[in-house]
Amino acid sequence: FAPGNLALPNDIAVDGAGNLFVLETKVRVQVFDSQRRPIAAWTKPAADDEIDFITLGAKDIVYVSDYFGNHIYKLRLLPHIGG
């Protein structure tokens, strides 16, 4: 998957700065700035995980969950992304 190209998005979240977090195909989270330019991406933490949901927490923390694997992952944003 090339940065900026989406493949089967299945959940989104938006932070206070207008950054858009897109969970796609249960394997990747892409982050777009308020102008919808790609600025970051994460892939799933383990080969057998399928990330299903995304939510944003305080202090630039992103949470993703693997429903069937019973995991919740906490991801930290890079300093230049958070608001």
mmCIF file with all atom_site columns, N, CA, C and O in Angstrom, residues 4-57:
data_model
loop_
_atom_site.group_PDB
_atom_site.id
_atom_site.type_symbol
_atom_site.label_atom_id
_atom_site.label_alt_id
_atom_site.label_comp_id
_atom_site.label_asym_id
_atom_site.label_entity_id
_atom_site.label_seq_id
_atom_site.pdbx_PDB_ins_code
_atom_site.Cartn_x
_atom_site.Cartn_y
_atom_site.Cartn_z
_atom_site.occupancy
_atom_site.B_iso_or_equiv
_atom_site.pdbx_formal_charge
_atom_site.auth_seq_id
_atom_site.auth_comp_id
_atom_site.auth_asym_id
_atom_site.auth_atom_id
_atom_site.pdbx_PDB_model_num
ATOM 1   N N  . GLY A 1 4  ? -0.929  7.377   1.473  1.00 0.00 ? 4  GLY A N  1
ATOM 2   C CA . GLY A 1 4  ? -1.992  8.206   0.924  1.00 0.00 ? 4  GLY A CA 1
ATOM 3   C C  . GLY A 1 4  ? -3.066  7.435   0.195  1.00 0.00 ? 4  GLY A C  1
ATOM 4   O O  . GLY A 1 4  ? -4.169  7.926   0.011  1.00 0.00 ? 4  GLY A O  1
ATOM 5   N N  . ASN A 1 5  ? -2.757  6.229   -0.261 1.00 0.00 ? 5  ASN A N  1
ATOM 6   C CA . ASN A 1 5  ? -3.754  5.383   -0.920 1.00 0.00 ? 5  ASN A CA 1
ATOM 7   C C  . ASN A 1 5  ? -4.452  4.540   0.127  1.00 0.00 ? 5  ASN A C  1
ATOM 8   O O  . ASN A 1 5  ? -3.796  3.924   0.964  1.00 0.00 ? 5  ASN A O  1
ATOM 9   N N  . LEU A 1 6  ? -5.756  4.490   0.072  1.00 0.00 ? 6  LEU A N  1
ATOM 10  C CA . LEU A 1 6  ? -6.519  3.728   1.043  1.00 0.00 ? 6  LEU A CA 1
ATOM 11  C C  . LEU A 1 6  ? -6.964  2.395   0.454  1.00 0.00 ? 6  LEU A C  1
ATOM 12  O O  . LEU A 1 6  ? -7.288  2.309   -0.720 1.00 0.00 ? 6  LEU A O  1
ATOM 13  N N  . ALA A 1 7  ? -6.975  1.375   1.311  1.00 0.00 ? 7  ALA A N  1
ATOM 14  C CA . ALA A 1 7  ? -7.426  0.053   0.910  1.00 0.00 ? 7  ALA A CA 1
ATOM 15  C C  . ALA A 1 7  ? -8.446  -0.429  1.938  1.00 0.00 ? 7  ALA A C  1
ATOM 16  O O  . ALA A 1 7  ? -8.085  -0.794  3.043  1.00 0.00 ? 7  ALA A O  1
ATOM 17  N N  . LEU A 1 8  ? -9.706  -0.375  1.594  1.00 0.00 ? 8  LEU A N  1
ATOM 18  C CA . LEU A 1 8  ? -10.797 -0.850  2.436  1.00 0.00 ? 8  LEU A CA 1
ATOM 19  C C  . LEU A 1 8  ? -10.789 -0.241  3.839  1.00 0.00 ? 8  LEU A C  1
ATOM 20  O O  . LEU A 1 8  ? -10.657 -0.947  4.828  1.00 0.00 ? 8  LEU A O  1
ATOM 21  N N  . PRO A 1 9  ? -10.951 1.074   3.948  1.00 0.00 ? 9  PRO A N  1
ATOM 22  C CA . PRO A 1 9  ? -10.995 1.693   5.282  1.00 0.00 ? 9  PRO A CA 1
ATOM 23  C C  . PRO A 1 9  ? -12.201 1.181   6.061  1.00 0.00 ? 9  PRO A C  1
ATOM 24  O O  . PRO A 1 9  ? -13.290 1.040   5.513  1.00 0.00 ? 9  PRO A O  1
ATOM 25  N N  . ASN A 1 10 ? -11.978 0.872   7.356  1.00 0.00 ? 10 ASN A N  1
ATOM 26  C CA . ASN A 1 10 ? -13.091 0.357   8.148  1.00 0.00 ? 10 ASN A CA 1
ATOM 27  C C  . ASN A 1 10 ? -13.330 1.096   9.453  1.00 0.00 ? 10 ASN A C  1
ATOM 28  O O  . ASN A 1 10 ? -14.267 0.772   10.161 1.00 0.00 ? 10 ASN A O  1
ATOM 29  N N  . ASP A 1 11 ? -12.514 2.104   9.799  1.00 0.00 ? 11 ASP A N  1
ATOM 30  C CA . ASP A 1 11 ? -12.780 2.940   10.966 1.00 0.00 ? 11 ASP A CA 1
ATOM 31  C C  . ASP A 1 11 ? -11.956 4.216   10.829 1.00 0.00 ? 11 ASP A C  1
ATOM 32  O O  . ASP A 1 11 ? -10.889 4.205   10.209 1.00 0.00 ? 11 ASP A O  1
ATOM 33  N N  . ILE A 1 12 ? -12.472 5.309   11.401 1.00 0.00 ? 12 ILE A N  1
ATOM 34  C CA . ILE A 1 12 ? -11.745 6.587   11.355 1.00 0.00 ? 12 ILE A CA 1
ATOM 35  C C  . ILE A 1 12 ? -11.867 7.288   12.698 1.00 0.00 ? 12 ILE A C  1
ATOM 36  O O  . ILE A 1 12 ? -12.773 7.029   13.485 1.00 0.00 ? 12 ILE A O  1
ATOM 37  N N  . ALA A 1 13 ? -10.927 8.204   12.936 1.00 0.00 ? 13 ALA A N  1
ATOM 38  C CA . ALA A 1 13 ? -10.969 9.096   14.094 1.00 0.00 ? 13 ALA A CA 1
ATOM 39  C C  . ALA A 1 13 ? -10.333 10.414  13.672 1.00 0.00 ? 13 ALA A C  1
ATOM 40  O O  . ALA A 1 13 ? -9.468  10.442  12.790 1.00 0.00 ? 13 ALA A O  1
ATOM 41  N N  . VAL A 1 14 ? -10.768 11.505  14.278 1.00 0.00 ? 14 VAL A N  1
ATOM 42  C CA . VAL A 1 14 ? -10.240 12.828  13.963 1.00 0.00 ? 14 VAL A CA 1
ATOM 43  C C  . VAL A 1 14 ? -9.816  13.486  15.269 1.00 0.00 ? 14 VAL A C  1
ATOM 44  O O  . VAL A 1 14 ? -10.563 13.473  16.248 1.00 0.00 ? 14 VAL A O  1
ATOM 45  N N  . ASP A 1 15 ? -8.612  14.071  15.299 1.00 0.00 ? 15 ASP A N  1
ATOM 46  C CA . ASP A 1 15 ? -8.164  14.757  16.508 1.00 0.00 ? 15 ASP A CA 1
ATOM 47  C C  . ASP A 1 15 ? -8.531  16.229  16.464 1.00 0.00 ? 15 ASP A C  1
ATOM 48  O O  . ASP A 1 15 ? -9.108  16.720  15.484 1.00 0.00 ? 15 ASP A O  1
ATOM 49  N N  . GLY A 1 16 ? -8.211  16.947  17.520 1.00 0.00 ? 16 GLY A N  1
ATOM 50  C CA . GLY A 1 16 ? -8.566  18.357  17.640 1.00 0.00 ? 16 GLY A CA 1
ATOM 51  C C  . GLY A 1 16 ? -7.891  19.255  16.624 1.00 0.00 ? 16 GLY A C  1
ATOM 52  O O  . GLY A 1 16 ? -8.377  20.350  16.335 1.00 0.00 ? 16 GLY A O  1
ATOM 53  N N  . ALA A 1 17 ? -6.776  18.813  16.049 1.00 0.00 ? 17 ALA A N  1
ATOM 54  C CA . ALA A 1 17 ? -6.063  19.600  15.038 1.00 0.00 ? 17 ALA A CA 1
ATOM 55  C C  . ALA A 1 17 ? -6.575  19.307  13.631 1.00 0.00 ? 17 ALA A C  1
ATOM 56  O O  . ALA A 1 17 ? -6.098  19.890  12.666 1.00 0.00 ? 17 ALA A O  1
ATOM 57  N N  . GLY A 1 18 ? -7.536  18.397  13.516 1.00 0.00 ? 18 GLY A N  1
ATOM 58  C CA . GLY A 1 18 ? -8.081  18.059  12.204 1.00 0.00 ? 18 GLY A CA 1
ATOM 59  C C  . GLY A 1 18 ? -7.359  16.935  11.505 1.00 0.00 ? 18 GLY A C  1
ATOM 60  O O  . GLY A 1 18 ? -7.648  16.625  10.351 1.00 0.00 ? 18 GLY A O  1
ATOM 61  N N  . ASN A 1 19 ? -6.394  16.296  12.181 1.00 0.00 ? 19 ASN A N  1
ATOM 62  C CA . ASN A 1 19 ? -5.722  15.141  11.595 1.00 0.00 ? 19 ASN A CA 1
ATOM 63  C C  . ASN A 1 19 ? -6.694  13.975  11.544 1.00 0.00 ? 19 ASN A C  1
ATOM 64  O O  . ASN A 1 19 ? -7.457  13.747  12.476 1.00 0.00 ? 19 ASN A O  1
ATOM 65  N N  . LEU A 1 20 ? -6.663  13.244  10.457 1.00 0.00 ? 20 LEU A N  1
ATOM 66  C CA . LEU A 1 20 ? -7.568  12.129  10.223 1.00 0.00 ? 20 LEU A CA 1
ATOM 67  C C  . LEU A 1 20 ? -6.789  10.820  10.348 1.00 0.00 ? 20 LEU A C  1
ATOM 68  O O  . LEU A 1 20 ? -5.762  10.631  9.695  1.00 0.00 ? 20 LEU A O  1
ATOM 69  N N  . PHE A 1 21 ? -7.289  9.911   11.187 1.00 0.00 ? 21 PHE A N  1
ATOM 70  C CA . PHE A 1 21 ? -6.677  8.612   11.419 1.00 0.00 ? 21 PHE A CA 1
ATOM 71  C C  . PHE A 1 21 ? -7.586  7.571   10.777 1.00 0.00 ? 21 PHE A C  1
ATOM 72  O O  . PHE A 1 21 ? -8.746  7.440   11.159 1.00 0.00 ? 21 PHE A O  1
ATOM 73  N N  . VAL A 1 22 ? -7.062  6.845   9.809  1.00 0.00 ? 22 VAL A N  1
ATOM 74  C CA . VAL A 1 22 ? -7.864  5.885   9.053  1.00 0.00 ? 22 VAL A CA 1
ATOM 75  C C  . VAL A 1 22 ? -7.313  4.484   9.288  1.00 0.00 ? 22 VAL A C  1
ATOM 76  O O  . VAL A 1 22 ? -6.148  4.203   8.988  1.00 0.00 ? 22 VAL A O  1
ATOM 77  N N  . LEU A 1 23 ? -8.159  3.615   9.803  1.00 0.00 ? 23 LEU A N  1
ATOM 78  C CA . LEU A 1 23 ? -7.825  2.204   9.959  1.00 0.00 ? 23 LEU A CA 1
ATOM 79  C C  . LEU A 1 23 ? -8.299  1.484   8.702  1.00 0.00 ? 23 LEU A C  1
ATOM 80  O O  . LEU A 1 23 ? -9.457  1.613   8.315  1.00 0.00 ? 23 LEU A O  1
ATOM 81  N N  . GLU A 1 24 ? -7.401  0.764   8.061  1.00 0.00 ? 24 GLU A N  1
ATOM 82  C CA . GLU A 1 24 ? -7.789  0.115   6.806  1.00 0.00 ? 24 GLU A CA 1
ATOM 83  C C  . GLU A 1 24 ? -7.365  -1.346  6.750  1.00 0.00 ? 24 GLU A C  1
ATOM 84  O O  . GLU A 1 24 ? -6.320  -1.726  7.267  1.00 0.00 ? 24 GLU A O  1
ATOM 85  N N  . THR A 1 25 ? -8.196  -2.127  6.141  1.00 0.00 ? 25 THR A N  1
ATOM 86  C CA . THR A 1 25 ? -8.015  -3.558  5.885  1.00 0.00 ? 25 THR A CA 1
ATOM 87  C C  . THR A 1 25 ? -7.544  -4.339  7.105  1.00 0.00 ? 25 THR A C  1
ATOM 88  O O  . THR A 1 25 ? -6.938  -5.388  6.970  1.00 0.00 ? 25 THR A O  1
ATOM 89  N N  . LYS A 1 26 ? -7.800  -3.807  8.285  1.00 0.00 ? 26 LYS A N  1
ATOM 90  C CA . LYS A 1 26 ? -7.451  -4.460  9.549  1.00 0.00 ? 26 LYS A CA 1
ATOM 91  C C  . LYS A 1 26 ? -5.955  -4.637  9.741  1.00 0.00 ? 26 LYS A C  1
ATOM 92  O O  . LYS A 1 26 ? -5.514  -5.403  10.584 1.00 0.00 ? 26 LYS A O  1
ATOM 93  N N  . VAL A 1 27 ? -5.125  -3.929  8.946  1.00 0.00 ? 27 VAL A N  1
ATOM 94  C CA . VAL A 1 27 ? -3.678  -4.098  9.065  1.00 0.00 ? 27 VAL A CA 1
ATOM 95  C C  . VAL A 1 27 ? -2.893  -2.792  9.178  1.00 0.00 ? 27 VAL A C  1
ATOM 96  O O  . VAL A 1 27 ? -1.730  -2.814  9.568  1.00 0.00 ? 27 VAL A O  1
ATOM 97  N N  . ARG A 1 28 ? -3.489  -1.642  8.853  1.00 0.00 ? 28 ARG A N  1
ATOM 98  C CA . ARG A 1 28 ? -2.708  -0.404  8.841  1.00 0.00 ? 28 ARG A CA 1
ATOM 99  C C  . ARG A 1 28 ? -3.554  0.765   9.313  1.00 0.00 ? 28 ARG A C  1
ATOM 100 O O  . ARG A 1 28 ? -4.760  0.823   9.063  1.00 0.00 ? 28 ARG A O  1
ATOM 101 N N  . VAL A 1 29 ? -2.888  1.713   9.982  1.00 0.00 ? 29 VAL A N  1
ATOM 102 C CA . VAL A 1 29 ? -3.479  3.000   10.325 1.00 0.00 ? 29 VAL A CA 1
ATOM 103 C C  . VAL A 1 29 ? -2.672  4.058   9.583  1.00 0.00 ? 29 VAL A C  1
ATOM 104 O O  . VAL A 1 29 ? -1.443  4.103   9.690  1.00 0.00 ? 29 VAL A O  1
ATOM 105 N N  . GLN A 1 30 ? -3.368  4.890   8.804  1.00 0.00 ? 30 GLN A N  1
ATOM 106 C CA . GLN A 1 30 ? -2.723  6.026   8.153  1.00 0.00 ? 30 GLN A CA 1
ATOM 107 C C  . GLN A 1 30 ? -3.209  7.297   8.810  1.00 0.00 ? 30 GLN A C  1
ATOM 108 O O  . GLN A 1 30 ? -4.374  7.412   9.195  1.00 0.00 ? 30 GLN A O  1
ATOM 109 N N  . VAL A 1 31 ? -2.295  8.271   8.911  1.00 0.00 ? 31 VAL A N  1
ATOM 110 C CA . VAL A 1 31 ? -2.635  9.572   9.480  1.00 0.00 ? 31 VAL A CA 1
ATOM 111 C C  . VAL A 1 31 ? -2.476  10.617  8.381  1.00 0.00 ? 31 VAL A C  1
ATOM 112 O O  . VAL A 1 31 ? -1.451  10.654  7.696  1.00 0.00 ? 31 VAL A O  1
ATOM 113 N N  . PHE A 1 32 ? -3.500  11.437  8.237  1.00 0.00 ? 32 PHE A N  1
ATOM 114 C CA . PHE A 1 32 ? -3.499  12.533  7.268  1.00 0.00 ? 32 PHE A CA 1
ATOM 115 C C  . PHE A 1 32 ? -3.630  13.838  8.025  1.00 0.00 ? 32 PHE A C  1
ATOM 116 O O  . PHE A 1 32 ? -4.388  13.923  9.001  1.00 0.00 ? 32 PHE A O  1
ATOM 117 N N  . ASP A 1 33 ? -2.921  14.883  7.583  1.00 0.00 ? 33 ASP A N  1
ATOM 118 C CA . ASP A 1 33 ? -3.059  16.181  8.235  1.00 0.00 ? 33 ASP A CA 1
ATOM 119 C C  . ASP A 1 33 ? -4.381  16.834  7.834  1.00 0.00 ? 33 ASP A C  1
ATOM 120 O O  . ASP A 1 33 ? -5.171  16.251  7.080  1.00 0.00 ? 33 ASP A O  1
ATOM 121 N N  . SER A 1 34 ? -4.608  18.024  8.334  1.00 0.00 ? 34 SER A N  1
ATOM 122 C CA . SER A 1 34 ? -5.883  18.698  8.071  1.00 0.00 ? 34 SER A CA 1
ATOM 123 C C  . SER A 1 34 ? -6.092  19.029  6.595  1.00 0.00 ? 34 SER A C  1
ATOM 124 O O  . SER A 1 34 ? -7.212  19.268  6.164  1.00 0.00 ? 34 SER A O  1
ATOM 125 N N  . GLN A 1 35 ? -5.014  19.024  5.817  1.00 0.00 ? 35 GLN A N  1
ATOM 126 C CA . GLN A 1 35 ? -5.106  19.228  4.366  1.00 0.00 ? 35 GLN A CA 1
ATOM 127 C C  . GLN A 1 35 ? -5.208  17.898  3.621  1.00 0.00 ? 35 GLN A C  1
ATOM 128 O O  . GLN A 1 35 ? -5.142  17.853  2.408  1.00 0.00 ? 35 GLN A O  1
ATOM 129 N N  . ARG A 1 36 ? -5.323  16.804  4.375  1.00 0.00 ? 36 ARG A N  1
ATOM 130 C CA . ARG A 1 36 ? -5.465  15.429  3.875  1.00 0.00 ? 36 ARG A CA 1
ATOM 131 C C  . ARG A 1 36 ? -4.218  14.913  3.161  1.00 0.00 ? 36 ARG A C  1
ATOM 132 O O  . ARG A 1 36 ? -4.281  14.087  2.257  1.00 0.00 ? 36 ARG A O  1
ATOM 133 N N  . ARG A 1 37 ? -3.047  15.387  3.623  1.00 0.00 ? 37 ARG A N  1
ATOM 134 C CA . ARG A 1 37 ? -1.768  14.853  3.147  1.00 0.00 ? 37 ARG A CA 1
ATOM 135 C C  . ARG A 1 37 ? -1.322  13.761  4.107  1.00 0.00 ? 37 ARG A C  1
ATOM 136 O O  . ARG A 1 37 ? -1.423  13.938  5.324  1.00 0.00 ? 37 ARG A O  1
ATOM 137 N N  . PRO A 1 38 ? -0.813  12.617  3.607  1.00 0.00 ? 38 PRO A N  1
ATOM 138 C CA . PRO A 1 38 ? -0.354  11.560  4.506  1.00 0.00 ? 38 PRO A CA 1
ATOM 139 C C  . PRO A 1 38 ? 0.871   12.012  5.293  1.00 0.00 ? 38 PRO A C  1
ATOM 140 O O  . PRO A 1 38 ? 1.802   12.583  4.719  1.00 0.00 ? 38 PRO A O  1
ATOM 141 N N  . ILE A 1 39 ? 0.850   11.783  6.617  1.00 0.00 ? 39 ILE A N  1
ATOM 142 C CA . ILE A 1 39 ? 1.971   12.223  7.450  1.00 0.00 ? 39 ILE A CA 1
ATOM 143 C C  . ILE A 1 39 ? 2.534   11.108  8.329  1.00 0.00 ? 39 ILE A C  1
ATOM 144 O O  . ILE A 1 39 ? 3.624   11.260  8.870  1.00 0.00 ? 39 ILE A O  1
ATOM 145 N N  . ALA A 1 40 ? 1.843   9.996   8.475  1.00 0.00 ? 40 ALA A N  1
ATOM 146 C CA . ALA A 1 40 ? 2.348   8.883   9.288  1.00 0.00 ? 40 ALA A CA 1
ATOM 147 C C  . ALA A 1 40 ? 1.545   7.637   8.980  1.00 0.00 ? 40 ALA A C  1
ATOM 148 O O  . ALA A 1 40 ? 0.447   7.714   8.425  1.00 0.00 ? 40 ALA A O  1
ATOM 149 N N  . ALA A 1 41 ? 2.108   6.487   9.350  1.00 0.00 ? 41 ALA A N  1
ATOM 150 C CA . ALA A 1 41 ? 1.400   5.217   9.190  1.00 0.00 ? 41 ALA A CA 1
ATOM 151 C C  . ALA A 1 41 ? 1.970   4.199   10.168 1.00 0.00 ? 41 ALA A C  1
ATOM 152 O O  . ALA A 1 41 ? 3.145   4.260   10.514 1.00 0.00 ? 41 ALA A O  1
ATOM 153 N N  . TRP A 1 42 ? 1.102   3.310   10.616 1.00 0.00 ? 42 TRP A N  1
ATOM 154 C CA . TRP A 1 42 ? 1.511   2.161   11.429 1.00 0.00 ? 42 TRP A CA 1
ATOM 155 C C  . TRP A 1 42 ? 0.918   0.922   10.800 1.00 0.00 ? 42 TRP A C  1
ATOM 156 O O  . TRP A 1 42 ? -0.187  0.943   10.279 1.00 0.00 ? 42 TRP A O  1
ATOM 157 N N  . THR A 1 43 ? 1.618   -0.190  10.907 1.00 0.00 ? 43 THR A N  1
ATOM 158 C CA . THR A 1 43 ? 1.046   -1.465  10.502 1.00 0.00 ? 43 THR A CA 1
ATOM 159 C C  . THR A 1 43 ? 0.717   -2.270  11.752 1.00 0.00 ? 43 THR A C  1
ATOM 160 O O  . THR A 1 43 ? 1.151   -1.926  12.852 1.00 0.00 ? 43 THR A O  1
ATOM 161 N N  . LYS A 1 44 ? -0.028  -3.338  11.576 1.00 0.00 ? 44 LYS A N  1
ATOM 162 C CA . LYS A 1 44 ? -0.472  -4.126  12.729 1.00 0.00 ? 44 LYS A CA 1
ATOM 163 C C  . LYS A 1 44 ? 0.729   -4.630  13.521 1.00 0.00 ? 44 LYS A C  1
ATOM 164 O O  . LYS A 1 44 ? 1.778   -4.936  12.959 1.00 0.00 ? 44 LYS A O  1
ATOM 165 N N  . PRO A 1 45 ? 0.570   -4.721  14.845 1.00 0.00 ? 45 PRO A N  1
ATOM 166 C CA . PRO A 1 45 ? 1.694   -5.079  15.714 1.00 0.00 ? 45 PRO A CA 1
ATOM 167 C C  . PRO A 1 45 ? 2.217   -6.507  15.537 1.00 0.00 ? 45 PRO A C  1
ATOM 168 O O  . PRO A 1 45 ? 3.399   -6.741  15.692 1.00 0.00 ? 45 PRO A O  1
ATOM 169 N N  . ALA A 1 46 ? 1.359   -7.474  15.227 1.00 0.00 ? 46 ALA A N  1
ATOM 170 C CA . ALA A 1 46 ? 1.797   -8.863  15.100 1.00 0.00 ? 46 ALA A CA 1
ATOM 171 C C  . ALA A 1 46 ? 1.129   -9.507  13.887 1.00 0.00 ? 46 ALA A C  1
ATOM 172 O O  . ALA A 1 46 ? 0.049   -9.092  13.474 1.00 0.00 ? 46 ALA A O  1
ATOM 173 N N  . ALA A 1 47 ? 1.761   -10.540 13.360 1.00 0.00 ? 47 ALA A N  1
ATOM 174 C CA . ALA A 1 47 ? 1.279   -11.161 12.132 1.00 0.00 ? 47 ALA A CA 1
ATOM 175 C C  . ALA A 1 47 ? -0.139  -11.699 12.247 1.00 0.00 ? 47 ALA A C  1
ATOM 176 O O  . ALA A 1 47 ? -0.897  -11.648 11.287 1.00 0.00 ? 47 ALA A O  1
ATOM 177 N N  . ASP A 1 48 ? -0.516  -12.198 13.414 1.00 0.00 ? 48 ASP A N  1
ATOM 178 C CA . ASP A 1 48 ? -1.844  -12.791 13.543 1.00 0.00 ? 48 ASP A CA 1
ATOM 179 C C  . ASP A 1 48 ? -2.898  -11.815 14.064 1.00 0.00 ? 48 ASP A C  1
ATOM 180 O O  . ASP A 1 48 ? -4.035  -12.196 14.289 1.00 0.00 ? 48 ASP A O  1
ATOM 181 N N  . ASP A 1 49 ? -2.531  -10.558 14.277 1.00 0.00 ? 49 ASP A N  1
ATOM 182 C CA . ASP A 1 49 ? -3.486  -9.555  14.747 1.00 0.00 ? 49 ASP A CA 1
ATOM 183 C C  . ASP A 1 49 ? -4.305  -8.988  13.589 1.00 0.00 ? 49 ASP A C  1
ATOM 184 O O  . ASP A 1 49 ? -3.824  -8.906  12.464 1.00 0.00 ? 49 ASP A O  1
ATOM 185 N N  . GLU A 1 50 ? -5.537  -8.616  13.885 1.00 0.00 ? 50 GLU A N  1
ATOM 186 C CA . GLU A 1 50 ? -6.388  -7.870  12.960 1.00 0.00 ? 50 GLU A CA 1
ATOM 187 C C  . GLU A 1 50 ? -6.949  -6.701  13.742 1.00 0.00 ? 50 GLU A C  1
ATOM 188 O O  . GLU A 1 50 ? -7.814  -6.884  14.592 1.00 0.00 ? 50 GLU A O  1
ATOM 189 N N  . ILE A 1 51 ? -6.436  -5.506  13.503 1.00 0.00 ? 51 ILE A N  1
ATOM 190 C CA . ILE A 1 51 ? -6.919  -4.353  14.248 1.00 0.00 ? 51 ILE A CA 1
ATOM 191 C C  . ILE A 1 51 ? -8.287  -3.949  13.709 1.00 0.00 ? 51 ILE A C  1
ATOM 192 O O  . ILE A 1 51 ? -8.490  -3.824  12.516 1.00 0.00 ? 51 ILE A O  1
ATOM 193 N N  . ASP A 1 52 ? -9.229  -3.789  14.639 1.00 0.00 ? 52 ASP A N  1
ATOM 194 C CA . ASP A 1 52 ? -10.624 -3.602  14.260 1.00 0.00 ? 52 ASP A CA 1
ATOM 195 C C  . ASP A 1 52 ? -11.172 -2.212  14.525 1.00 0.00 ? 52 ASP A C  1
ATOM 196 O O  . ASP A 1 52 ? -12.041 -1.752  13.810 1.00 0.00 ? 52 ASP A O  1
ATOM 197 N N  . PHE A 1 53 ? -10.694 -1.552  15.583 1.00 0.00 ? 53 PHE A N  1
ATOM 198 C CA . PHE A 1 53 ? -11.251 -0.262  15.981 1.00 0.00 ? 53 PHE A CA 1
ATOM 199 C C  . PHE A 1 53 ? -10.123 0.685   16.345 1.00 0.00 ? 53 PHE A C  1
ATOM 200 O O  . PHE A 1 53 ? -9.060  0.266   16.778 1.00 0.00 ? 53 PHE A O  1
ATOM 201 N N  . ILE A 1 54 ? -10.390 1.974   16.194 1.00 0.00 ? 54 ILE A N  1
ATOM 202 C CA . ILE A 1 54 ? -9.413  3.007   16.532 1.00 0.00 ? 54 ILE A CA 1
ATOM 203 C C  . ILE A 1 54 ? -10.111 4.094   17.327 1.00 0.00 ? 54 ILE A C  1
ATOM 204 O O  . ILE A 1 54 ? -11.270 4.427   17.060 1.00 0.00 ? 54 ILE A O  1
ATOM 205 N N  . THR A 1 55 ? -9.408  4.625   18.319 1.00 0.00 ? 55 THR A N  1
ATOM 206 C CA . THR A 1 55 ? -9.910  5.782   19.062 1.00 0.00 ? 55 THR A CA 1
ATOM 207 C C  . THR A 1 55 ? -8.713  6.598   19.521 1.00 0.00 ? 55 THR A C  1
ATOM 208 O O  . THR A 1 55 ? -7.591  6.090   19.603 1.00 0.00 ? 55 THR A O  1
ATOM 209 N N  . LEU A 1 56 ? -8.955  7.856   19.796 1.00 0.00 ? 56 LEU A N  1
ATOM 210 C CA . LEU A 1 56 ? -7.891  8.752   20.223 1.00 0.00 ? 56 LEU A CA 1
ATOM 211 C C  . LEU A 1 56 ? -8.053  9.053   21.704 1.00 0.00 ? 56 LEU A C  1
ATOM 212 O O  . LEU A 1 56 ? -9.159  9.264   22.182 1.00 0.00 ? 56 LEU A O  1
ATOM 213 N N  . GLY A 1 57 ? -6.938  9.097   22.409 1.00 0.00 ? 57 GLY A N  1
ATOM 214 C CA . GLY A 1 57 ? -6.934  9.437   23.817 1.00 0.00 ? 57 GLY A CA 1
ATOM 215 C C  . GLY A 1 57 ? -6.230  10.762  24.042 1.00 0.00 ? 57 GLY A C  1
ATOM 216 O O  . GLY A 1 57 ? -5.858  11.470  23.101 1.00 0.00 ? 57 GLY A O  1
#
